[in-house]
Every structure is written in structure tokens, then in C-alpha cells.
Short mmCIF file of C-alpha atoms in Angstrom, two decimals:
data_model
loop_
_atom_site.label_atom_id
_atom_site.label_comp_id
_atom_site.label_asym_id
_atom_site.label_seq_id
_atom_site.Cartn_x
_atom_site.Cartn_y
_atom_site.Cartn_z
CA MET A 1234 -67.89 55.11 -3.23
CA CYS A 1235 -65.81 52.07 -3.26
CA GLY A 1236 -66.62 48.39 -3.03
CA GLY A 1237 -70.22 49.05 -3.97
CA GLY A 1238 -72.03 46.07 -5.32
CA GLY A 1239 -69.55 43.56 -3.84
CA SER A 1240 -70.86 40.15 -2.93
CA ASP A 1241 -71.91 39.37 0.67
CA PRO A 1242 -69.20 37.80 2.81
CA LYS A 1243 -69.58 34.04 3.04
CA GLU A 1244 -68.39 31.75 5.71
CA GLN A 1245 -65.78 29.19 4.77
CA GLU A 1246 -67.03 25.65 4.41
CA SER A 1247 -64.45 24.44 6.95
CA LYS A 1248 -65.82 26.64 9.73
CA LEU A 1249 -69.07 24.70 10.00
CA ALA A 1250 -67.14 21.43 9.78
CA LEU A 1251 -64.87 22.53 12.63
CA ALA A 1252 -67.81 23.61 14.74
CA GLN A 1253 -69.48 20.25 14.14
CA GLN A 1254 -66.28 18.48 15.12
CA ALA A 1255 -66.18 20.51 18.33
CA ALA A 1256 -69.85 19.71 18.98
CA ASN A 1257 -69.18 15.99 18.61
CA ALA A 1258 -66.19 16.21 20.94
CA LEU A 1259 -68.24 18.06 23.53
CA GLN A 1260 -71.08 15.57 23.34
CA ARG A 1261 -68.65 12.71 23.74
CA TYR A 1262 -67.11 14.51 26.72
CA GLY A 1263 -70.61 14.86 28.15
CA ASP A 1264 -71.35 11.17 27.66
CA VAL A 1265 -68.09 9.76 28.96
CA PHE A 1266 -66.32 12.22 31.22
CA VAL A 1267 -69.05 14.38 32.74
CA PRO A 1268 -70.48 11.42 34.73
CA LEU A 1269 -66.96 10.68 35.99
CA GLU A 1270 -66.42 14.32 36.91
CA ASN A 1271 -69.78 14.36 38.69
CA MET A 1272 -68.76 11.26 40.64
CA TYR A 1273 -65.54 13.01 41.66
CA ILE A 1274 -67.47 16.12 42.68
CA ASP A 1275 -69.86 14.03 44.80
CA ASP A 1276 -66.96 12.18 46.43
CA THR A 1277 -65.28 15.50 47.19
CA LYS A 1278 -68.43 16.88 48.80
CA ALA A 1279 -68.70 13.71 50.89
CA MET A 1280 -65.21 14.36 52.27
CA PHE A 1281 -66.64 17.37 54.10
CA ALA A 1282 -69.31 15.30 55.82
CA GLU A 1283 -69.06 14.77 59.55
CA GLY A 1284 -67.25 11.55 60.41
CA ALA A 1285 -65.76 11.20 56.92
CA SER A 1286 -62.21 11.10 58.30
CA ASP A 1287 -62.96 8.73 61.20
CA GLU A 1288 -61.57 5.66 59.50
CA ALA A 1289 -58.39 7.40 58.45
CA MET A 1290 -57.79 8.66 62.00
CA ALA A 1291 -58.58 5.31 63.64
CA GLY A 1292 -56.27 3.55 61.19
CA ALA A 1293 -53.40 5.90 61.96
CA GLN A 1294 -53.92 5.45 65.73
CA ASN A 1295 -53.99 1.66 65.45
CA GLN A 1296 -50.88 1.51 63.33
CA THR A 1297 -49.05 3.83 65.70
CA SER A 1298 -50.08 1.71 68.67
CA ALA A 1299 -48.65 -1.35 66.94
CA ILE A 1300 -45.30 0.40 66.54
CA TYR A 1301 -45.14 1.01 70.30
CA GLU A 1302 -46.48 -2.41 71.33
CA GLN A 1303 -43.59 -4.23 69.77
CA GLY A 1304 -41.17 -2.01 71.66
CA PHE A 1305 -43.01 -2.60 74.92
CA GLY A 1306 -42.58 -6.36 74.59
CA ASP A 1307 -38.89 -5.90 74.11
CA MET A 1308 -38.65 -3.49 77.04
CA ARG A 1309 -40.41 -5.95 79.35
CA GLY A 1310 -38.12 -8.75 78.16
CA ALA A 1311 -35.09 -6.59 78.79
CA GLN A 1312 -36.34 -5.65 82.26
CA PHE A 1313 -36.86 -9.31 83.23
CA GLN A 1314 -33.52 -10.28 81.76
CA MET A 1315 -31.88 -7.62 83.93
CA GLY A 1316 -33.73 -8.97 86.98
CA LEU A 1317 -35.62 -5.74 87.49
CA ASP A 1318 -38.59 -5.96 89.87
CA PRO A 1319 -41.57 -4.88 87.75
CA ASN A 1320 -42.87 -3.00 90.79
CA SER A 1321 -39.65 -1.07 91.20
CA GLY A 1322 -39.66 2.63 90.66
CA ARG A 1323 -37.36 2.33 87.68
CA ALA A 1324 -39.44 -0.30 85.88
CA VAL A 1325 -42.74 1.44 86.57
CA GLY A 1326 -41.34 4.85 85.72
CA GLU A 1327 -39.91 3.65 82.44
CA SER A 1328 -43.10 1.88 81.53
CA ASN A 1329 -45.28 4.87 82.41
CA ALA A 1330 -43.08 7.26 80.49
CA LEU A 1331 -43.26 5.14 77.39
CA ARG A 1332 -47.03 4.69 77.71
CA GLU A 1333 -47.42 8.46 77.92
CA ALA A 1334 -45.24 8.79 74.84
CA GLN A 1335 -47.41 6.19 73.14
CA ALA A 1336 -50.56 8.18 73.97
CA ARG A 1337 -48.99 11.33 72.56
CA GLY A 1338 -47.84 9.45 69.45
CA MET A 1339 -51.22 7.86 68.84
CA GLY A 1340 -53.13 11.09 69.45
CA LEU A 1341 -50.93 13.16 67.18
CA ALA A 1342 -50.87 10.52 64.44
CA GLY A 1343 -54.69 10.34 64.48
CA SER A 1344 -54.97 14.10 64.55
CA ASP A 1345 -52.51 14.42 61.68
CA ALA A 1346 -54.49 11.90 59.64
CA GLY A 1347 -57.63 13.98 60.23
CA LEU A 1348 -55.91 17.21 59.21
CA SER A 1349 -54.44 15.58 56.13
CA TYR A 1350 -57.91 14.37 55.23
CA THR A 1351 -59.26 17.91 55.46
CA ASP A 1352 -56.33 19.15 53.38
CA ALA A 1353 -57.10 16.50 50.77
CA ALA A 1354 -60.77 17.52 50.73
CA TYR A 1355 -59.77 21.11 49.94
CA GLN A 1356 -57.25 19.97 47.38
CA ASN A 1357 -59.97 17.92 45.69
CA LEU A 1358 -62.18 21.02 45.68
CA GLY A 1359 -59.32 22.87 44.03
CA ASN A 1360 -59.14 20.14 41.42
CA VAL A 1361 -62.84 20.48 40.70
CA ILE A 1362 -62.42 24.21 40.28
CA GLN A 1363 -59.51 23.67 37.96
CA MET A 1364 -61.60 21.24 35.94
CA GLY A 1365 -64.21 23.97 35.60
CA GLN A 1366 -61.58 26.44 34.49
CA GLY A 1367 -60.30 23.93 31.97
CA LEU A 1368 -56.97 23.66 33.73
CA GLN A 1369 -54.89 20.61 34.42
CA THR A 1370 -55.55 19.07 37.82
CA GLN A 1371 -53.08 17.79 40.33
CA ALA A 1372 -53.07 14.23 41.51
CA VAL A 1373 -54.05 13.89 45.15
CA SER A 1374 -52.54 11.36 47.48
CA GLY A 1375 -54.98 8.77 48.76
CA ASN A 1376 -55.80 7.48 52.21
CA ILE A 1377 -52.92 5.00 52.22
CA ASP A 1378 -50.34 7.65 51.33
CA ARG A 1379 -51.69 10.03 53.95
CA MET A 1380 -51.65 7.37 56.64
CA GLN A 1381 -48.13 6.38 55.68
CA SER A 1382 -46.84 9.91 56.19
CA SER A 1383 -48.47 10.00 59.65
CA LEU A 1384 -46.90 6.67 60.47
CA ASP A 1385 -43.49 7.80 59.26
CA ARG A 1386 -43.64 10.61 61.78
CA ALA A 1387 -45.00 8.31 64.49
CA GLY A 1388 -42.23 5.82 63.74
CA ALA A 1389 -39.59 8.50 64.10
CA ALA A 1390 -41.11 9.59 67.43
CA ALA A 1391 -41.25 5.98 68.67
CA LYS A 1392 -37.64 5.51 67.67
CA ARG A 1393 -36.66 8.48 69.82
CA ASP A 1394 -38.87 7.33 72.70
CA PHE A 1395 -37.42 3.84 72.80
CA ALA A 1396 -33.89 5.11 72.32
CA ASN A 1397 -34.40 6.72 75.75
CA SER A 1398 -35.39 3.40 77.36
CA GLN A 1399 -32.51 2.48 79.63
CA SER A 1400 -33.49 -1.19 79.85
CA ILE A 1401 -33.44 -1.62 76.11
CA ALA A 1402 -30.23 0.33 75.86
CA SER A 1403 -28.59 -1.90 78.48
CA ILE A 1404 -29.50 -5.08 76.63
CA ALA A 1405 -29.11 -3.99 73.05
CA GLY A 1406 -26.05 -1.81 73.40
CA THR A 1407 -27.74 1.25 72.02
CA GLY A 1408 -31.39 2.13 71.97
CA ALA A 1409 -31.06 3.37 68.43
CA GLY A 1410 -29.73 0.01 67.36
CA MET A 1411 -32.67 -1.73 68.96
CA ALA A 1412 -35.13 0.69 67.46
CA ALA A 1413 -33.61 0.00 64.07
CA GLY A 1414 -34.23 -3.69 64.78
CA TYR A 1415 -37.97 -2.97 65.10
CA GLY A 1416 -37.96 -1.77 61.54
CA LEU A 1417 -38.27 1.83 62.62
CA GLY A 1418 -34.97 2.80 61.05
CA GLY A 1419 -36.50 3.79 57.76
CA ALA A 1420 -38.92 6.16 59.39
CA GLY A 1421 -38.16 9.80 59.88
CA MET B 350 -86.26 3.09 27.32
CA GLY B 351 -84.73 5.13 24.50
CA ARG B 352 -86.03 8.38 23.14
CA SER B 353 -88.33 8.32 20.18
CA ALA B 354 -87.21 9.70 16.83
CA ALA B 355 -90.12 12.15 16.89
CA TYR B 356 -88.98 13.54 20.23
CA ASP B 357 -85.42 13.86 18.90
CA ASN B 358 -86.70 15.68 15.82
CA TYR B 359 -88.69 17.97 18.02
CA LEU B 360 -85.64 18.78 20.16
CA ASN B 361 -83.52 19.31 17.07
CA ALA B 362 -85.93 21.91 15.83
CA LEU B 363 -85.40 23.96 18.98
CA SER B 364 -82.48 26.16 19.86
CA SER B 365 -79.90 24.38 22.02
CA GLU B 366 -80.97 26.47 25.02
CA ALA B 367 -84.62 25.58 24.62
CA ALA B 368 -83.78 21.94 23.83
CA TYR B 369 -81.77 21.75 27.05
CA ASP B 370 -84.62 23.21 29.09
CA VAL B 371 -87.18 20.90 27.51
CA GLY B 372 -84.91 17.87 28.01
CA ASN B 373 -84.42 18.85 31.65
CA PHE B 374 -88.12 19.37 32.17
CA TYR B 375 -88.93 15.89 30.90
CA GLY B 376 -85.93 14.39 32.69
CA THR B 377 -84.32 12.99 29.58
CA ASP B 378 -80.55 12.58 29.43
CA SER B 379 -79.91 15.37 31.90
CA SER B 380 -76.53 13.89 32.86
CA ASN B 381 -75.01 15.09 29.61
CA PRO B 382 -75.07 18.89 29.54
CA TYR B 383 -74.15 18.84 25.84
CA SER B 384 -76.76 16.41 24.59
CA SER B 385 -79.06 19.23 23.51
CA ILE B 386 -76.58 20.46 20.90
CA ASN B 387 -77.51 19.40 17.40
CA PRO B 388 -74.38 19.49 15.20
CA ASN B 389 -76.52 19.43 12.06
CA ARG B 390 -78.95 22.11 13.11
CA TYR B 391 -77.53 24.77 10.77
CA ASN B 392 -76.69 22.54 7.80
CA TYR B 393 -79.50 23.96 5.73
CA MET B 394 -78.33 27.55 6.18
CA LYS B 395 -76.65 29.54 3.48
CA LYS B 396 -72.99 30.33 4.00
CA LYS B 397 -73.67 34.04 4.20
CA ASP B 398 -75.79 33.37 7.30
CA MET B 399 -72.70 32.03 9.11
CA PRO B 400 -73.89 28.56 10.18
CA GLY B 401 -70.48 27.64 11.63
CA ASP B 402 -70.50 30.75 13.80
CA LYS B 403 -73.98 29.95 15.03
CA LEU B 404 -73.02 26.41 15.96
CA TYR B 405 -69.93 27.71 17.76
CA ALA B 406 -72.15 30.10 19.69
CA ASP B 407 -74.33 27.15 20.72
CA LEU B 408 -71.25 25.34 22.00
CA ILE B 409 -70.07 28.33 24.00
CA ARG B 410 -73.52 28.77 25.52
CA ALA B 411 -73.65 25.09 26.49
CA GLN B 412 -70.19 25.30 28.07
CA THR B 413 -71.15 28.41 30.02
CA ARG B 414 -74.33 26.73 31.25
CA ASP B 415 -72.39 23.62 32.26
CA TYR B 416 -69.86 25.75 34.12
CA ASN B 417 -72.56 27.71 35.92
CA GLN B 418 -74.42 24.59 36.98
CA ARG B 419 -71.61 22.26 38.01
CA PHE B 420 -68.56 24.33 38.87
CA ALA B 421 -69.67 27.79 39.97
CA PRO B 422 -71.39 26.41 43.11
CA ILE B 423 -68.16 24.64 44.07
CA GLU B 424 -66.21 27.88 43.61
CA ASN B 425 -68.73 29.68 45.78
CA PHE B 426 -68.52 26.99 48.44
CA MET B 427 -64.74 27.10 48.47
CA ALA B 428 -64.60 30.89 48.63
CA GLY B 429 -67.17 30.77 51.41
CA GLN B 430 -64.97 28.47 53.46
CA ILE B 431 -62.27 31.11 53.83
CA THR B 432 -62.30 33.18 57.01
CA ALA B 433 -60.13 36.03 58.21
CA THR B 434 -57.71 33.68 59.93
CA GLY B 435 -58.15 30.32 58.23
CA THR B 436 -61.03 28.20 57.04
CA LYS B 437 -64.41 27.17 58.41
CA SER B 438 -63.00 23.67 58.93
CA LEU B 439 -60.93 24.85 61.88
CA GLY B 440 -63.57 24.15 64.53
CA ALA B 441 -64.17 20.58 63.37
CA ASP B 442 -60.43 19.98 63.03
CA LEU B 443 -59.82 21.22 66.60
CA ASP B 444 -62.58 18.91 67.84
CA ARG B 445 -61.00 15.99 66.00
CA THR B 446 -57.58 16.74 67.47
CA ARG B 447 -59.04 16.87 70.98
CA SER B 448 -60.97 13.66 70.50
CA ASN B 449 -57.93 11.91 69.02
CA MET B 450 -55.80 12.82 72.01
CA GLY B 451 -58.61 11.88 74.38
CA SER B 452 -59.22 8.48 72.83
CA ALA B 453 -55.49 7.77 72.63
CA VAL B 454 -55.06 8.58 76.32
CA THR B 455 -58.04 6.42 77.33
CA ASN B 456 -56.81 3.60 75.15
CA VAL B 457 -53.26 3.70 76.45
CA GLN B 458 -54.37 4.03 80.06
CA GLY B 459 -56.35 0.82 79.63
CA GLN B 460 -53.39 -0.91 78.01
CA GLN B 461 -51.11 0.13 80.85
CA ASN B 462 -53.56 -1.03 83.51
CA ARG B 463 -53.97 -4.40 81.81
CA ASP B 464 -50.22 -4.68 81.38
CA MET B 465 -49.61 -4.07 85.08
CA GLY B 466 -52.50 -6.37 86.01
CA ARG B 467 -50.84 -9.24 84.17
CA MET B 468 -47.93 -8.95 86.61
CA GLY B 469 -50.22 -8.73 89.62
CA LEU B 470 -49.64 -5.01 89.99
CA GLN B 471 -52.03 -2.15 90.09
CA GLY B 472 -51.32 0.57 87.62
CA ASN B 473 -50.82 3.90 89.33
CA SER B 474 -50.17 6.01 86.28
CA ASN B 475 -52.41 8.82 85.17
CA VAL B 476 -51.66 9.20 81.50
CA ALA B 477 -54.32 11.85 80.96
CA ASN B 478 -52.69 14.28 83.37
CA SER B 479 -49.11 13.57 82.34
CA THR B 480 -47.05 16.40 80.98
CA THR B 481 -46.41 14.39 77.84
CA ALA B 482 -50.10 13.89 77.07
CA VAL B 483 -51.08 17.46 77.93
CA GLY B 484 -48.11 18.78 75.95
CA GLY B 485 -49.15 16.56 73.06
CA LEU B 486 -52.68 17.97 73.16
CA VAL B 487 -51.49 21.57 73.24
CA GLY B 488 -48.99 20.89 70.48
CA GLY B 489 -51.66 19.15 68.43
CA LEU B 490 -54.08 22.06 68.82
CA ASN B 491 -51.40 24.57 67.87
CA ASP B 492 -50.47 22.45 64.88
CA THR B 493 -54.13 22.29 63.85
CA ARG B 494 -54.40 26.10 63.89
CA LEU B 495 -51.20 26.50 61.91
CA ARG B 496 -52.27 23.94 59.34
CA ASP B 497 -55.58 25.75 58.95
CA ALA B 498 -53.85 29.10 58.40
CA ASP B 499 -51.57 27.46 55.83
CA ARG B 500 -54.61 25.97 54.13
CA ARG B 501 -56.17 29.41 53.81
CA GLN B 502 -53.03 30.77 52.19
CA SER B 503 -52.81 27.91 49.73
CA LEU B 504 -56.48 28.30 48.81
CA LEU B 505 -56.03 32.00 48.17
CA SER B 506 -52.81 31.67 46.24
CA GLY B 507 -53.51 28.34 44.61
CA SER B 508 -56.93 27.08 43.67
CA LEU B 509 -58.72 30.40 43.63
CA SER B 510 -55.97 32.64 42.31
CA GLY B 511 -56.27 31.62 38.66
CA ILE B 512 -59.96 32.36 38.44
CA SER B 513 -59.76 36.14 38.44
CA THR B 514 -57.01 36.11 35.82
CA LYS B 515 -59.01 33.80 33.60
CA ALA B 516 -62.22 35.74 34.14
CA ARG B 517 -60.54 38.98 33.09
CA SER B 518 -59.09 37.43 29.95
CA THR B 519 -62.26 35.65 28.85
CA GLY B 520 -63.56 36.90 25.52
CA GLN B 521 -60.39 38.78 24.62
#
């Protein structure tokens, strides 16, 4: 026999102190951060609700329309300056083509904003899961950032569309130069 | 209205699990999943009875309960969103793409008609049936499907991939 009669093992004094420190930290986390996490979880769930992305999509469509409207004014001015009959095949054809391009641009920008919103909803869900796993979460871009990326693409498309406008090209020298004048140069 | 000292003493006398259940039943401070832990619950114990270990066990139980209540349902929801080809959001996303193209076409057609009307002309364009608009719709729908498939991949390899690894290593 060996070790017979030895004293019972005792826990170190510091172990209870450490556990109490951890308990205090957890309670403080529960008081301060859990309500914030719950708010984030509720917001994330709301992103999956029907109609949640409507504003983001409408905003992207409106902003894209504005990009094209400015170009239309310039195209009309250029057509008048050239003495083009607005009822002529060339004027109507050019105008129709650009309107169709505008519809495509607005539709795709709105659609992209909706898809980006869904992506963000899933990314937020991922963040919640990572919170639960005790992992660091990634920052998610907000509505403004998402709309801006849609508009950057719409701006690049508008730049290409107007670069093909012969009236603008005739007046401005190059369509690309004119498009740059609309402030579309930074896009795309 | 705050809690009475007698009620607090009563909760402190219970195990953290029971205190949590009682607190929940009476609707007191349920927003804090850790409020039922009493850091001083084991102060009276002798060292050989491992009071620190017992308090640690209480903390781990509270964390597990918190995880099961707040985060596990989100994990289940996210896993449930994944389909064989993408996510369950695909249908709604396709609808949104269609409606975006539809509203854009209607909007622009109106703008064009008004624009022509200002010059005394009647607009004869049909934006909805133009190749550009139809091509835009088809492209948008294809893009929506691709984005959804990408989303599925990133869910599988990103958000959900760490869970199994962590689950296997828990307790080791």
C-alpha cells in the first residue's frame, strides 16, 4: 500500500475566485451585450420578411433613372442643336434605344439591390451563428454601400449606353468624354 | 419594480438551473440568461468539495442553455434554407427580379411617352417587347440563379462549416 492515510485533495483558493470572476463577466455580458445581440438577431430575422428589400430596390431604381435622365437632357439638346427633326427616324430611334437601355439599367440595378439585400440577410445570419460559436463576426455592408455598388454598375452601363449616342458624340467630340462630364467617369 | 431581497435569497438557494426556470416562470429578468447564476453560492463549501469546479459547471450549463435557446434555432433555420441547388430564397428573388424589370419597363415607357408628348409627338416605342428589355430580364433571372447557387456554396463553406469542427472538439 502506498499513499494510505494521505489528506483529501483540496481545491486551490484561486479556482473559486476565477470562477466567480467568470460568473461576473458572464452576468455583465448578459446585462449589456445579450440585449444588443437579441436586437441584432431580431433585425436579421426581419430581413427575411416579405417586402423588406422594397426600399433598397426602389432606391436603386430611382438613382439609376437619375443617371439616365441627365444624359437624356443632353441628348435632346444635342439633337436640337444639330437641327434634327425630333420625329425623324434617327432621333426617335436613338431616343427609344436609350430608353430601352434605361429600362434594362433600372431593372437590373433594382434586382441587384434585392439580391444584395438577401445576401446581406444570410451574411447577418452567419454572423449570429458565429456569435453563438464564440467566433469573431464579419462586418456587413449597409444599405447605402449596397446601393452604391448597384449604382456603380448602373453608371458604367449608362456610360456605355450614352457613348453610343451619335448625337452626343457629334456635339461633344466623343461620347465617352461627354459621359465623363456627367460624373459617370468614376463608375465602373 | 425591483425584485425583493427575499425573492433573491430564495433564488440564490436554488441551483442555477432551477433558479433560471423559476425566474422564467415568474417573468423576472428573463432577458439576461446569466442572471440566475449566483457567484457566491458555493462560498460556504469546504475546499475539498471543489466549490470552484461547481461554479464553473454552473457557468458552462448556463452558456449551453443560452446557446440552445438563442443560437441553435438560427443554425437550424439557416441549415433549413439550403436546397440541392441553392437556397429557399430563390423563388422570392426571382419574383423580385421579374417585378423590378416589369416596373422599370412600365416606368420608362411612361417617361418616353411623356417625353414625346412634350414635343407634340406620339410615342410609338414598345419598351416591354424590346430585345434590350427582354434580354435584361433573362440576364437578370440567370444572374439571380447564379447568385443563389453561389450563396449556397458560401453558406456551406463559410458560416456553417466551422460548426462541425467546433462540435467535434468541444469538451476535449
